[in-house]
Amino acid sequence: MFLGLLENRNVCTRFPLGVVSVQPASNLITLQVESVDRAAEILFGLLPTLPSEGDLHGVPGLRIVRRFRTALELRVLDQPTRLRLSGLPHSLWREAEQTMLNKWIDPDAMQLCWRTSRSTWTAGEREHFSQWENNNDPFVQVQHRGAWLGSGLLRRTALLHTVANTYLADGYRGTAFGHTRLVVRSSHVHDQGPGPHHIAAALLDPVFGLPLRLTRFRGDTDQKYGSDQHFILTDPAKTALLDLRASVERPPSRLSPELWQSILRRLPREGFPNNLSPAILAGLCGANAS
């Protein structure tokens, strides 16, 4: 799910990744989505479709299992974990699903697995899963060991806009040897509240953060100059690496003035209280990641 949110590159939304808020629980996570358009993009990235020729798109086995007045609930068949997408009335969730079909899917050339096989896996989904999720495959084993990182970041997605002046965020799963590597790219509105140091500090917090340590930093330690910054965070067991790349943002020409102003209005005035000190960052400048 987190990768699906990240990989909508250069999608301009009011909130980073189009997620207004996150409510995590032990086997359920609720994401409040900001608009119909963003809901359609998320559903397109998640719901499994199979072309007549080619590979499966989406998450194999994922189905819409419940519809609420203001939410959809999704679950992979035979799995307990649920994803609830909220924030829109029932009619607009229907509209988002139809928008997805009209914009990006040819129903005559694609099998809509979540509709044609509501309670069982399709043969194409099983084949895809056995090929790409083979537990005997070393790459799959590495990704499973580091899967906690994406899960933890999904639960903390709102940090991007609650503790820092994040304008846009995207990313991808990077290549690495022996561990999971996630690249998160963020752009920040210069001189408009707390900067990207606060995101790294929140993720390193011993109570609310993740089991990570800062092993590398590049950039100016004084945020007021608005230079690009680069943080590398790793876990002691070396199962996962988080590559945070923060850049300075100016209002892009393709963005409507109304959307830009709405972004400025929701920027936080204060950041994470335990901000990373310039002294700590300066000590890491030039250091290699361990």
C-alpha positions as protocol buffer text, in pm:
chain_id: "A"
residue {
  index: 1
  type: MET
  ca { x: 0 y: 0 z: 0 }
}
residue {
  index: 2
  type: PHE
  ca { x: 277 y: 245 z: 92 }
}
residue {
  index: 3
  type: LEU
  ca { x: 461 y: 176 z: -232 }
}
residue {
  index: 4
  type: GLY
  ca { x: 137 y: 227 z: -423 }
}
residue {
  index: 5
  type: LEU
  ca { x: 96 y: 571 z: -266 }
}
residue {
  index: 6
  type: LEU
  ca { x: 457 y: 668 z: -330 }
}
residue {
  index: 7
  type: GLU
  ca { x: 473 y: 566 z: -691 }
}
residue {
  index: 8
  type: ASN
  ca { x: 216 y: 819 z: -812 }
}
residue {
  index: 9
  type: ARG
  ca { x: 501 y: 1045 z: -913 }
}
residue {
  index: 10
  type: ASN
  ca { x: 458 y: 1421 z: -945 }
}
residue {
  index: 11
  type: VAL
  ca { x: 88 y: 1406 z: -858 }
}
residue {
  index: 12
  type: CYS
  ca { x: 1 y: 1747 z: -714 }
}
residue {
  index: 13
  type: THR
  ca { x: -232 y: 1711 z: -417 }
}
residue {
  index: 14
  type: ARG
  ca { x: -332 y: 1931 z: -126 }
}
residue {
  index: 15
  type: PHE
  ca { x: -180 y: 1685 z: 123 }
}
residue {
  index: 16
  type: PRO
  ca { x: 134 y: 1477 z: 58 }
}
residue {
  index: 17
  type: LEU
  ca { x: 34 y: 1152 z: -117 }
}
residue {
  index: 18
  type: GLY
  ca { x: -327 y: 1274 z: -107 }
}
residue {
  index: 19
  type: VAL
  ca { x: -374 y: 1141 z: 247 }
}
residue {
  index: 20
  type: VAL
  ca { x: -534 y: 1377 z: 499 }
}
residue {
  index: 21
  type: SER
  ca { x: -504 y: 1155 z: 808 }
}
residue {
  index: 22
  type: VAL
  ca { x: -415 y: 803 z: 919 }
}
residue {
  index: 23
  type: GLN
  ca { x: -578 y: 587 z: 1187 }
}
residue {
  index: 24
  type: PRO
  ca { x: -373 y: 269 z: 1249 }
}
residue {
  index: 25
  type: ALA
  ca { x: -490 y: -36 z: 1443 }
}
residue {
  index: 26
  type: SER
  ca { x: -351 y: -387 z: 1490 }
}
residue {
  index: 27
  type: ASN
  ca { x: -513 y: -537 z: 1178 }
}
residue {
  index: 28
  type: LEU
  ca { x: -681 y: -232 z: 1022 }
}
residue {
  index: 29
  type: ILE
  ca { x: -554 y: 95 z: 886 }
}
residue {
  index: 30
  type: THR
  ca { x: -781 y: 381 z: 780 }
}
residue {
  index: 31
  type: LEU
  ca { x: -661 y: 643 z: 534 }
}
residue {
  index: 32
  type: GLN
  ca { x: -867 y: 956 z: 477 }
}
residue {
  index: 33
  type: VAL
  ca { x: -835 y: 1044 z: 109 }
}
residue {
  index: 34
  type: GLU
  ca { x: -856 y: 1407 z: 5 }
}
residue {
  index: 35
  type: SER
  ca { x: -1051 y: 1394 z: -324 }
}
residue {
  index: 36
  type: VAL
  ca { x: -1234 y: 1181 z: -581 }
}
residue {
  index: 37
  type: ASP
  ca { x: -944 y: 1210 z: -826 }
}
residue {
  index: 38
  type: ARG
  ca { x: -695 y: 1086 z: -568 }
}
residue {
  index: 39
  type: ALA
  ca { x: -931 y: 805 z: -469 }
}
residue {
  index: 40
  type: ALA
  ca { x: -950 y: 694 z: -834 }
}
residue {
  index: 41
  type: GLU
  ca { x: -568 y: 694 z: -862 }
}
residue {
  index: 42
  type: ILE
  ca { x: -530 y: 489 z: -543 }
}
residue {
  index: 43
  type: LEU
  ca { x: -792 y: 235 z: -649 }
}
residue {
  index: 44
  type: PHE
  ca { x: -629 y: 201 z: -990 }
}
residue {
  index: 45
  type: GLY
  ca { x: -295 y: 127 z: -828 }
}
residue {
  index: 46
  type: LEU
  ca { x: -440 y: -133 z: -590 }
}
residue {
  index: 47
  type: LEU
  ca { x: -727 y: -326 z: -749 }
}
residue {
  index: 48
  type: PRO
  ca { x: -602 y: -623 z: -955 }
}
residue {
  index: 49
  type: THR
  ca { x: -659 y: -629 z: -1330 }
}
residue {
  index: 50
  type: LEU
  ca { x: -525 y: -881 z: -1578 }
}
residue {
  index: 51
  type: PRO
  ca { x: -472 y: -792 z: -1945 }
}
residue {
  index: 52
  type: SER
  ca { x: -524 y: -1054 z: -2216 }
}
residue {
  index: 53
  type: GLU
  ca { x: -150 y: -1031 z: -2275 }
}
residue {
  index: 54
  type: GLY
  ca { x: 90 y: -912 z: -2010 }
}
residue {
  index: 55
  type: ASP
  ca { x: 139 y: -911 z: -1635 }
}
residue {
  index: 56
  type: LEU
  ca { x: -107 y: -852 z: -1354 }
}
residue {
  index: 57
  type: HIS
  ca { x: -155 y: -492 z: -1242 }
}
residue {
  index: 58
  type: GLY
  ca { x: -241 y: -417 z: -878 }
}
residue {
  index: 59
  type: VAL
  ca { x: -235 y: -630 z: -565 }
}
residue {
  index: 60
  type: PRO
  ca { x: -321 y: -997 z: -631 }
}
residue {
  index: 61
  type: GLY
  ca { x: -617 y: -1120 z: -428 }
}
residue {
  index: 62
  type: LEU
  ca { x: -727 y: -772 z: -318 }
}
residue {
  index: 63
  type: ARG
  ca { x: -1104 y: -720 z: -303 }
}
residue {
  index: 64
  type: ILE
  ca { x: -1354 y: -457 z: -193 }
}
residue {
  index: 65
  type: VAL
  ca { x: -1518 y: -642 z: 94 }
}
residue {
  index: 66
  type: ARG
  ca { x: -1740 y: -374 z: 253 }
}
residue {
  index: 67
  type: ARG
  ca { x: -1894 y: -43 z: 153 }
}
residue {
  index: 68
  type: PHE
  ca { x: -1981 y: 215 z: 416 }
}
residue {
  index: 69
  type: ARG
  ca { x: -2156 y: 549 z: 390 }
}
residue {
  index: 70
  type: THR
  ca { x: -1822 y: 728 z: 375 }
}
residue {
  index: 71
  type: ALA
  ca { x: -1564 y: 454 z: 315 }
}
residue {
  index: 72
  type: LEU
  ca { x: -1453 y: 143 z: 129 }
}
residue {
  index: 73
  type: GLU
  ca { x: -1288 y: -153 z: 300 }
}
residue {
  index: 74
  type: LEU
  ca { x: -1039 y: -370 z: 111 }
}
residue {
  index: 75
  type: ARG
  ca { x: -873 y: -697 z: 205 }
}
residue {
  index: 76
  type: VAL
  ca { x: -658 y: -960 z: 40 }
}
residue {
  index: 77
  type: LEU
  ca { x: -856 y: -1285 z: 31 }
}
residue {
  index: 78
  type: ASP
  ca { x: -766 y: -1525 z: 314 }
}
residue {
  index: 79
  type: GLN
  ca { x: -577 y: -1251 z: 500 }
}
residue {
  index: 80
  type: PRO
  ca { x: -697 y: -1072 z: 817 }
}
residue {
  index: 81
  type: THR
  ca { x: -548 y: -728 z: 752 }
}
residue {
  index: 82
  type: ARG
  ca { x: -791 y: -465 z: 623 }
}
residue {
  index: 83
  type: LEU
  ca { x: -746 y: -130 z: 452 }
}
residue {
  index: 84
  type: ARG
  ca { x: -1022 y: 127 z: 489 }
}
residue {
  index: 85
  type: LEU
  ca { x: -1028 y: 425 z: 253 }
}
residue {
  index: 86
  type: SER
  ca { x: -1245 y: 702 z: 393 }
}
residue {
  index: 87
  type: GLY
  ca { x: -1328 y: 1068 z: 344 }
}
residue {
  index: 88
  type: LEU
  ca { x: -1587 y: 1057 z: 65 }
}
residue {
  index: 89
  type: PRO
  ca { x: -1961 y: 983 z: 64 }
}
residue {
  index: 90
  type: HIS
  ca { x: -2078 y: 651 z: -83 }
}
residue {
  index: 91
  type: SER
  ca { x: -2180 y: 804 z: -417 }
}
residue {
  index: 92
  type: LEU
  ca { x: -1836 y: 958 z: -469 }
}
residue {
  index: 93
  type: TRP
  ca { x: -1660 y: 627 z: -400 }
}
residue {
  index: 94
  type: ARG
  ca { x: -1874 y: 481 z: -679 }
}
residue {
  index: 95
  type: GLU
  ca { x: -1774 y: 776 z: -893 }
}
residue {
  index: 96
  type: ALA
  ca { x: -1406 y: 722 z: -816 }
}
residue {
  index: 97
  type: GLU
  ca { x: -1431 y: 357 z: -918 }
}
residue {
  index: 98
  type: GLN
  ca { x: -1601 y: 453 z: -1244 }
}
residue {
  index: 99
  type: THR
  ca { x: -1346 y: 728 z: -1309 }
}
residue {
  index: 100
  type: MET
  ca { x: -1069 y: 472 z: -1275 }
}
residue {
  index: 101
  type: LEU
  ca { x: -1239 y: 246 z: -1531 }
}
residue {
  index: 102
  type: ASN
  ca { x: -1307 y: 529 z: -1776 }
}
residue {
  index: 103
  type: LYS
  ca { x: -958 y: 678 z: -1763 }
}
residue {
  index: 104
  type: TRP
  ca { x: -716 y: 387 z: -1743 }
}
residue {
  index: 105
  type: ILE
  ca { x: -884 y: 50 z: -1801 }
}
residue {
  index: 106
  type: ASP
  ca { x: -1032 y: -106 z: -2113 }
}
residue {
  index: 107
  type: PRO
  ca { x: -1287 y: -354 z: -1975 }
}
residue {
  index: 108
  type: ASP
  ca { x: -1293 y: -537 z: -2309 }
}
residue {
  index: 109
  type: ALA
  ca { x: -919 y: -611 z: -2290 }
}
residue {
  index: 110
  type: MET
  ca { x: -877 y: -648 z: -1913 }
}
residue {
  index: 111
  type: GLN
  ca { x: -1012 y: -891 z: -1657 }
}
residue {
  index: 112
  type: LEU
  ca { x: -1135 y: -697 z: -1354 }
}
residue {
  index: 113
  type: CYS
  ca { x: -1039 y: -958 z: -1096 }
}
residue {
  index: 114
  type: TRP
  ca { x: -1205 y: -779 z: -805 }
}
residue {
  index: 115
  type: ARG
  ca { x: -1538 y: -790 z: -988 }
}
residue {
  index: 116
  type: THR
  ca { x: -1528 y: -1117 z: -1181 }
}
residue {
  index: 117
  type: SER
  ca { x: -1406 y: -1328 z: -887 }
}
residue {
  index: 118
  type: ARG
  ca { x: -1522 y: -1162 z: -567 }
}
residue {
  index: 119
  type: SER
  ca { x: -1456 y: -1447 z: -323 }
}
residue {
  index: 120
  type: THR
  ca { x: -1176 y: -1650 z: -485 }
}
residue {
  index: 121
  type: TRP
  ca { x: -840 y: -1586 z: -646 }
}
residue {
  index: 122
  type: THR
  ca { x: -828 y: -1595 z: -1025 }
}
residue {
  index: 123
  type: ALA
  ca { x: -581 y: -1828 z: -1197 }
}
residue {
  index: 124
  type: GLY
  ca { x: -384 y: -1527 z: -1320 }
}
residue {
  index: 125
  type: GLU
  ca { x: -352 y: -1388 z: -967 }
}
residue {
  index: 126
  type: ARG
  ca { x: -231 y: -1722 z: -832 }
}
residue {
  index: 127
  type: GLU
  ca { x: 24 y: -1752 z: -1109 }
}
residue {
  index: 128
  type: HIS
  ca { x: 151 y: -1398 z: -1048 }
}
residue {
  index: 129
  type: PHE
  ca { x: 171 y: -1455 z: -671 }
}
residue {
  index: 130
  type: SER
  ca { x: 360 y: -1783 z: -705 }
}
residue {
  index: 131
  type: GLN
  ca { x: 608 y: -1619 z: -942 }
}
residue {
  index: 132
  type: TRP
  ca { x: 675 y: -1297 z: -748 }
}
residue {
  index: 133
  type: GLU
  ca { x: 607 y: -1403 z: -386 }
}
residue {
  index: 134
  type: ASN
  ca { x: 794 y: -1733 z: -377 }
}
residue {
  index: 135
  type: ASN
  ca { x: 921 y: -1768 z: -21 }
}
residue {
  index: 136
  type: ASN
  ca { x: 1218 y: -1971 z: -145 }
}
residue {
  index: 137
  type: ASP
  ca { x: 1341 y: -1681 z: -357 }
}
residue {
  index: 138
  type: PRO
  ca { x: 1628 y: -1488 z: -188 }
}
residue {
  index: 139
  type: PHE
  ca { x: 1495 y: -1151 z: -310 }
}
residue {
  index: 140
  type: VAL
  ca { x: 1150 y: -1223 z: -168 }
}
residue {
  index: 141
  type: GLN
  ca { x: 1305 y: -1328 z: 163 }
}
residue {
  index: 142
  type: VAL
  ca { x: 1496 y: -998 z: 182 }
}
residue {
  index: 143
  type: GLN
  ca { x: 1181 y: -796 z: 109 }
}
residue {
  index: 144
  type: HIS
  ca { x: 983 y: -987 z: 372 }
}
residue {
  index: 145
  type: ARG
  ca { x: 1249 y: -920 z: 637 }
}
residue {
  index: 146
  type: GLY
  ca { x: 1232 y: -548 z: 564 }
}
residue {
  index: 147
  type: ALA
  ca { x: 856 y: -523 z: 513 }
}
residue {
  index: 148
  type: TRP
  ca { x: 814 y: -363 z: 856 }
}
residue {
  index: 149
  type: LEU
  ca { x: 963 y: -39 z: 718 }
}
residue {
  index: 150
  type: GLY
  ca { x: 687 y: 22 z: 461 }
}
residue {
  index: 151
  type: SER
  ca { x: 426 y: -80 z: 717 }
}
residue {
  index: 152
  type: GLY
  ca { x: 565 y: 160 z: 975 }
}
residue {
  index: 153
  type: LEU
  ca { x: 591 y: 447 z: 727 }
}
residue {
  index: 154
  type: LEU
  ca { x: 234 y: 394 z: 609 }
}
residue {
  index: 155
  type: ARG
  ca { x: 115 y: 434 z: 969 }
}
residue {
  index: 156
  type: ARG
  ca { x: 318 y: 756 z: 994 }
}
residue {
  index: 157
  type: THR
  ca { x: 229 y: 904 z: 654 }
}
residue {
  index: 158
  type: ALA
  ca { x: 67 y: 1207 z: 817 }
}
residue {
  index: 159
  type: LEU
  ca { x: 406 y: 1308 z: 962 }
}
residue {
  index: 160
  type: LEU
  ca { x: 490 y: 1446 z: 619 }
}
residue {
  index: 161
  type: HIS
  ca { x: 248 y: 1734 z: 668 }
}
residue {
  index: 162
  type: THR
  ca { x: 199 y: 1752 z: 1046 }
}
residue {
  index: 163
  type: VAL
  ca { x: 562 y: 1808 z: 1152 }
}
residue {
  index: 164
  type: ALA
  ca { x: 719 y: 1961 z: 838 }
}
residue {
  index: 165
  type: ASN
  ca { x: 638 y: 2199 z: 553 }
}
residue {
  index: 166
  type: THR
  ca { x: 612 y: 1923 z: 293 }
}
residue {
  index: 167
  type: TYR
  ca { x: 462 y: 2027 z: -39 }
}
residue {
  index: 168
  type: LEU
  ca { x: 499 y: 1712 z: -250 }
}
residue {
  index: 169
  type: ALA
  ca { x: 612 y: 1356 z: -178 }
}
residue {
  index: 170
  type: ASP
  ca { x: 670 y: 1048 z: -390 }
}
residue {
  index: 171
  type: GLY
  ca { x: 922 y: 765 z: -411 }
}
residue {
  index: 172
  type: TYR
  ca { x: 996 y: 407 z: -505 }
}
residue {
  index: 173
  type: ARG
  ca { x: 1155 y: 83 z: -389 }
}
residue {
  index: 174
  type: GLY
  ca { x: 1524 y: 116 z: -467 }
}
residue {
  index: 175
  type: THR
  ca { x: 1780 y: -150 z: -545 }
}
residue {
  index: 176
  type: ALA
  ca { x: 1991 y: -280 z: -259 }
}
residue {
  index: 177
  type: PHE
  ca { x: 2193 y: -583 z: -158 }
}
residue {
  index: 178
  type: GLY
  ca { x: 2069 y: -782 z: 139 }
}
residue {
  index: 179
  type: HIS
  ca { x: 1804 y: -540 z: 266 }
}
residue {
  index: 180
  type: THR
  ca { x: 1489 y: -351 z: 169 }
}
residue {
  index: 181
  type: ARG
  ca { x: 1552 y: 4 z: 46 }
}
residue {
  index: 182
  type: LEU
  ca { x: 1277 y: 264 z: 22 }
}
residue {
  index: 183
  type: VAL
  ca { x: 1342 y: 601 z: -138 }
}
residue {
  index: 184
  type: VAL
  ca { x: 1110 y: 882 z: -26 }
}
residue {
  index: 185
  type: ARG
  ca { x: 1149 y: 1211 z: -211 }
}
residue {
  index: 186
  type: SER
  ca { x: 991 y: 1521 z: -62 }
}
residue {
  index: 187
  type: SER
  ca { x: 989 y: 1885 z: -156 }
}
residue {
  index: 188
  type: HIS
  ca { x: 948 y: 2159 z: 103 }
}
residue {
  index: 189
  type: VAL
  ca { x: 818 y: 2513 z: 89 }
}
residue {
  index: 190
  type: HIS
  ca { x: 1112 y: 2738 z: 177 }
}
residue {
  index: 191
  type: ASP
  ca { x: 1074 y: 2966 z: 479 }
}
residue {
  index: 192
  type: GLN
  ca { x: 717 y: 2847 z: 550 }
}
residue {
  index: 193
  type: GLY
  ca { x: 746 y: 2661 z: 879 }
}
residue {
  index: 194
  type: PRO
  ca { x: 953 y: 2361 z: 996 }
}
residue {
  index: 195
  type: GLY
  ca { x: 1164 y: 2175 z: 742 }
}
residue {
  index: 196
  type: PRO
  ca { x: 1261 y: 1813 z: 666 }
}
residue {
  index: 197
  type: HIS
  ca { x: 1484 y: 1775 z: 975 }
}
residue {
  index: 198
  type: HIS
  ca { x: 1163 y: 1735 z: 1170 }
}
residue {
  index: 199
  type: ILE
  ca { x: 1050 y: 1432 z: 966 }
}
residue {
  index: 200
  type: ALA
  ca { x: 1378 y: 1253 z: 1034 }
}
residue {
  index: 201
  type: ALA
  ca { x: 1360 y: 1347 z: 1402 }
}
residue {
  index: 202
  type: ALA
  ca { x: 1005 y: 1214 z: 1436 }
}
residue {
  index: 203
  type: LEU
  ca { x: 1101 y: 884 z: 1273 }
}
residue {
  index: 204
  type: LEU
  ca { x: 1395 y: 850 z: 1514 }
}
residue {
  index: 205
  type: ASP
  ca { x: 1192 y: 926 z: 1827 }
}
residue {
  index: 206
  type: PRO
  ca { x: 1233 y: 640 z: 2079 }
}
residue {
  index: 207
  type: VAL
  ca { x: 862 y: 633 z: 2167 }
}
residue {
  index: 208
  type: PHE
  ca { x: 671 y: 725 z: 1851 }
}
residue {
  index: 209
  type: GLY
  ca { x: 930 y: 654 z: 1582 }
}
residue {
  index: 210
  type: LEU
  ca { x: 1074 y: 345 z: 1413 }
}
residue {
  index: 211
  type: PRO
  ca { x: 1377 y: 133 z: 1513 }
}
residue {
  index: 212
  type: LEU
  ca { x: 1608 y: 339 z: 1293 }
}
residue {
  index: 213
  type: ARG
  ca { x: 1928 y: 536 z: 1336 }
}
residue {
  index: 214
  type: LEU
  ca { x: 2066 y: 820 z: 1127 }
}
residue {
  index: 215
  type: THR
  ca { x: 2380 y: 696 z: 954 }
}
residue {
  index: 216
  type: ARG
  ca { x: 2433 y: 957 z: 685 }
}
residue {
  index: 217
  type: PHE
  ca { x: 2344 y: 1319 z: 608 }
}
residue {
  index: 218
  type: ARG
  ca { x: 2418 y: 1551 z: 317 }
}
residue {
  index: 219
  type: GLY
  ca { x: 2317 y: 1914 z: 296 }
}
residue {
  index: 220
  type: ASP
  ca { x: 2326 y: 2245 z: 476 }
}
residue {
  index: 221
  type: THR
  ca { x: 2257 y: 2209 z: 847 }
}
residue {
  index: 222
  type: ASP
  ca { x: 2087 y: 2551 z: 855 }
}
residue {
  index: 223
  type: GLN
  ca { x: 1742 y: 2502 z: 705 }
}
residue {
  index: 224
  type: LYS
  ca { x: 1679 y: 2872 z: 651 }
}
residue {
  index: 225
  type: TYR
  ca { x: 1908 y: 2868 z: 348 }
}
residue {
  index: 226
  type: GLY
  ca { x: 1673 y: 2625 z: 177 }
}
residue {
  index: 227
  type: SER
  ca { x: 1927 y: 2382 z: 34 }
}
residue {
  index: 228
  type: ASP
  ca { x: 1855 y: 2021 z: -62 }
}
residue {
  index: 229
  type: GLN
  ca { x: 1907 y: 1765 z: 215 }
}
residue {
  index: 230
  type: HIS
  ca { x: 1964 y: 1390 z: 213 }
}
residue {
  index: 231
  type: PHE
  ca { x: 1915 y: 1154 z: 510 }
}
residue {
  index: 232
  type: ILE
  ca { x: 2000 y: 783 z: 530 }
}
residue {
  index: 233
  type: LEU
  ca { x: 1834 y: 590 z: 814 }
}
residue {
  index: 234
  type: THR
  ca { x: 1898 y: 221 z: 883 }
}
residue {
  index: 235
  type: ASP
  ca { x: 1795 y: -35 z: 1144 }
}
residue {
  index: 236
  type: PRO
  ca { x: 2056 y: -205 z: 1365 }
}
residue {
  index: 237
  type: ALA
  ca { x: 1976 y: -548 z: 1215 }
}
residue {
  index: 238
  type: LYS
  ca { x: 2037 y: -405 z: 864 }
}
residue {
  index: 239
  type: THR
  ca { x: 1712 y: -541 z: 722 }
}
residue {
  index: 240
  type: ALA
  ca { x: 1595 y: -206 z: 583 }
}
residue {
  index: 241
  type: LEU
  ca { x: 1723 y: 131 z: 468 }
}
residue {
  index: 242
  type: LEU
  ca { x: 1522 y: 451 z: 437 }
}
residue {
  index: 243
  type: ASP
  ca { x: 1658 y: 702 z: 187 }
}
residue {
  index: 244
  type: LEU
  ca { x: 1500 y: 1045 z: 252 }
}
residue {
  index: 245
  type: ARG
  ca { x: 1569 y: 1306 z: -16 }
}
residue {
  index: 246
  type: ALA
  ca { x: 1438 y: 1656 z: 54 }
}
residue {
  index: 247
  type: SER
  ca { x: 1449 y: 1944 z: -191 }
}
residue {
  index: 248
  type: VAL
  ca { x: 1332 y: 2306 z: -194 }
}
residue {
  index: 249
  type: GLU
  ca { x: 1003 y: 2384 z: -368 }
}
residue {
  index: 250
  type: ARG
  ca { x: 883 y: 2694 z: -547 }
}
residue {
  index: 251
  type: PRO
  ca { x: 521 y: 2722 z: -665 }
}
residue {
  index: 252
  type: PRO
  ca { x: 521 y: 2522 z: -990 }
}
residue {
  index: 253
  type: SER
  ca { x: 380 y: 2685 z: -1301 }
}
residue {
  index: 254
  type: ARG
  ca { x: 138 y: 2395 z: -1366 }
}
residue {
  index: 255
  type: LEU
  ca { x: -26 y: 2429 z: -1025 }
}
residue {
  index: 256
  type: SER
  ca { x: -339 y: 2638 z: -986 }
}
residue {
  index: 257
  type: PRO
  ca { x: -306 y: 2937 z: -749 }
}
residue {
  index: 258
  type: GLU
  ca { x: -600 y: 2802 z: -547 }
}
residue {
  index: 259
  type: LEU
  ca { x: -428 y: 2469 z: -482 }
}
residue {
  index: 260
  type: TRP
  ca { x: -100 y: 2640 z: -395 }
}
residue {
  index: 261
  type: GLN
  ca { x: -275 y: 2863 z: -142 }
}
residue {
  index: 262
  type: SER
  ca { x: -457 y: 2565 z: 12 }
}
residue {
  index: 263
  type: ILE
  ca { x: -120 y: 2392 z: 56 }
}
residue {
  index: 264
  type: LEU
  ca { x: 26 y: 2699 z: 225 }
}
residue {
  index: 265
  type: ARG
  ca { x: -272 y: 2718 z: 462 }
}
residue {
  index: 266
  type: ARG
  ca { x: -231 y: 2361 z: 586 }
}
residue {
  index: 267
  type: LEU
  ca { x: 146 y: 2387 z: 651 }
}
residue {
  index: 268
  type: PRO
  ca { x: 228 y: 2343 z: 1022 }
}
residue {
  index: 269
  type: ARG
  ca { x: 360 y: 2636 z: 1223 }
}
residue {
  index: 270
  type: GLU
  ca { x: 562 y: 2415 z: 1456 }
}
residue {
  index: 271
  type: GLY
  ca { x: 759 y: 2099 z: 1387 }
}
residue {
  index: 272
  type: PHE
  ca { x: 859 y: 1795 z: 1588 }
}
residue {
  index: 273
  type: PRO
  ca { x: 985 y: 1921 z: 1927 }
}
residue {
  index: 274
  type: ASN
  ca { x: 1297 y: 1701 z: 1936 }
}
residue {
  index: 275
  type: ASN
  ca { x: 1442 y: 1833 z: 1612 }
}
residue {
  index: 276
  type: LEU
  ca { x: 1776 y: 1697 z: 1494 }
}
residue {
  index: 277
  type: SER
  ca { x: 2037 y: 1947 z: 1608 }
}
residue {
  index: 278
  type: PRO
  ca { x: 2275 y: 2107 z: 1355 }
}
residue {
  index: 279
  type: ALA
  ca { x: 2563 y: 1970 z: 1564 }
}
residue {
  index: 280
  type: ILE
  ca { x: 2449 y: 1611 z: 1510 }
}
residue {
  index: 281
  type: LEU
  ca { x: 2398 y: 1667 z: 1139 }
}
residue {
  index: 282
  type: ALA
  ca { x: 2729 y: 1845 z: 1099 }
}
residue {
  index: 283
  type: GLY
  ca { x: 2902 y: 1548 z: 1260 }
}
residue {
  index: 284
  type: LEU
  ca { x: 2751 y: 1317 z: 998 }
}
residue {
  index: 285
  type: CYS
  ca { x: 2843 y: 1533 z: 697 }
}
residue {
  index: 286
  type: GLY
  ca { x: 3095 y: 1340 z: 493 }
}
residue {
  index: 287
  type: ALA
  ca { x: 3038 y: 1018 z: 689 }
}
residue {
  index: 288
  type: ASN
  ca { x: 2960 y: 695 z: 506 }
}
residue {
  index: 289
  type: ALA
  ca { x: 2649 y: 494 z: 588 }
}
residue {
  index: 290
  type: SER
  ca { x: 2738 y: 195 z: 801 }
}
